[in-house]
Amino acid sequence: MAWRRDKPGPASVHAAALMTVLGLTALVTGRAFLFPSLGPSAYVLATGIGDEDSAPTRVVGGHFIGVVAGMLTYHLLADGLVATQPLDPFSMAGVRLMASATVAVGLTTAVMLATDLRHPPACATTLIVGLGLLTSVEEAVIIMVAIVLLMVVQRGLLAIRRATGPLTVPSDEHTPEASKSKGDRNVADESRAGGEND
């Protein structure tokens, strides 16, 4: 089902609220509950209400695939390296990191498509892991806890927004409401055309 995108005001507050809760969690725990791929996920959740890519199973599943793929490729191909460290041009370390990143994104894409757990921001998560930024088992667990927390906050925000007004207005021809409206218009057009021919 396709939906009209949200207005800037509510969407921006929604996205900021998602990040605020995770930011406070990071502040209180001192752990990496904030990482770059949360931004794209927050955007998708705040602006794509009703889109398939914002479904909880896809968000959690996609990031899980990204974490696993990144962990596999990093520890197989680039263990011990970190992309933020200076690297010599054409160095073997650079080749290993490039290979880890490339394979991680390819593997994540393939598995997300095969399992129908598509969530584009998960490709950023797999890069974070595959490039050596968050690579321990503990960090992988924190990533997934942060994603689950993101979805819990999302559910609460949606409940609040439903209580204060409509979330979005379906306007695409593929939505049931628009299809019915389009069908009504077609019937009316045919009736008018028939009357004119008579």
Short mmCIF file of N, CA and C in Angstrom, two decimals, residues 2-3 9 26 30 37 40 72 77-78 80 83-84 101 103 115-116 126-127 131 147 160 188 194 196:
data_model
loop_
_atom_site.label_atom_id
_atom_site.label_comp_id
_atom_site.label_asym_id
_atom_site.label_seq_id
_atom_site.Cartn_x
_atom_site.Cartn_y
_atom_site.Cartn_z
N ALA A 2 0.63 2.18 -0.87
CA ALA A 2 1.40 3.42 -0.93
C ALA A 2 0.65 4.53 -0.22
N TRP A 3 1.38 5.41 0.43
CA TRP A 3 0.76 6.46 1.22
C TRP A 3 1.40 7.79 0.90
N GLY A 9 6.43 19.29 9.55
CA GLY A 9 6.38 19.53 11.00
C GLY A 9 6.23 18.26 11.82
N ALA A 26 21.78 6.22 25.41
CA ALA A 26 23.24 6.21 25.27
C ALA A 26 23.90 7.02 26.37
N GLY A 30 26.10 4.95 28.76
CA GLY A 30 27.47 5.08 28.29
C GLY A 30 27.81 4.11 27.17
N SER A 37 23.27 4.59 11.27
CA SER A 37 22.13 4.03 10.52
C SER A 37 20.79 4.22 11.21
N PRO A 40 18.71 7.17 9.19
CA PRO A 40 17.85 6.76 8.08
C PRO A 40 16.62 5.96 8.51
N LEU A 72 30.21 -11.25 9.90
CA LEU A 72 30.84 -12.33 9.14
C LEU A 72 31.96 -11.80 8.24
N LEU A 77 37.43 -11.07 6.73
CA LEU A 77 38.23 -10.34 5.74
C LEU A 77 39.05 -9.17 6.29
N ALA A 78 38.60 -8.57 7.38
CA ALA A 78 39.28 -7.34 7.81
C ALA A 78 39.45 -7.26 9.32
N GLY A 80 40.48 -6.71 12.94
CA GLY A 80 41.51 -5.88 13.53
C GLY A 80 41.68 -4.52 12.89
N ALA A 83 38.11 1.49 9.67
CA ALA A 83 38.12 2.41 8.53
C ALA A 83 38.53 3.82 8.90
N THR A 84 38.38 4.20 10.18
CA THR A 84 38.72 5.57 10.59
C THR A 84 40.23 5.77 10.79
N ALA A 101 33.53 -4.35 3.26
CA ALA A 101 32.38 -3.47 3.04
C ALA A 101 31.56 -3.92 1.84
N VAL A 103 31.41 -6.92 0.29
CA VAL A 103 30.73 -8.20 0.49
C VAL A 103 29.58 -8.06 1.49
N THR A 115 14.52 -12.91 1.88
CA THR A 115 13.62 -13.13 3.02
C THR A 115 12.47 -12.12 3.06
N ASP A 116 12.44 -11.20 2.11
CA ASP A 116 11.44 -10.13 2.08
C ASP A 116 11.48 -9.30 3.36
N THR A 126 25.25 -2.55 8.15
CA THR A 126 26.24 -3.55 7.77
C THR A 126 27.59 -2.90 7.44
N LEU A 127 27.57 -1.67 6.93
CA LEU A 127 28.82 -0.95 6.70
C LEU A 127 29.49 -0.55 8.00
N LEU A 131 33.08 -2.20 8.38
CA LEU A 131 34.25 -1.31 8.33
C LEU A 131 34.96 -1.20 9.68
N ILE A 147 17.67 -1.06 18.04
CA ILE A 147 16.65 -1.16 16.99
C ILE A 147 15.30 -1.55 17.59
N ILE A 160 0.21 8.08 20.09
CA ILE A 160 -0.02 9.48 20.41
C ILE A 160 -0.56 10.24 19.21
N ALA A 188 -18.99 7.60 -13.24
CA ALA A 188 -19.64 8.88 -13.54
C ALA A 188 -19.27 9.37 -14.93
N GLY A 194 -22.26 8.28 -21.96
CA GLY A 194 -23.41 7.59 -22.53
C GLY A 194 -24.54 8.55 -22.81
N GLU A 196 -24.29 11.76 -23.46
CA GLU A 196 -23.94 12.61 -24.57
C GLU A 196 -24.13 11.89 -25.90
#
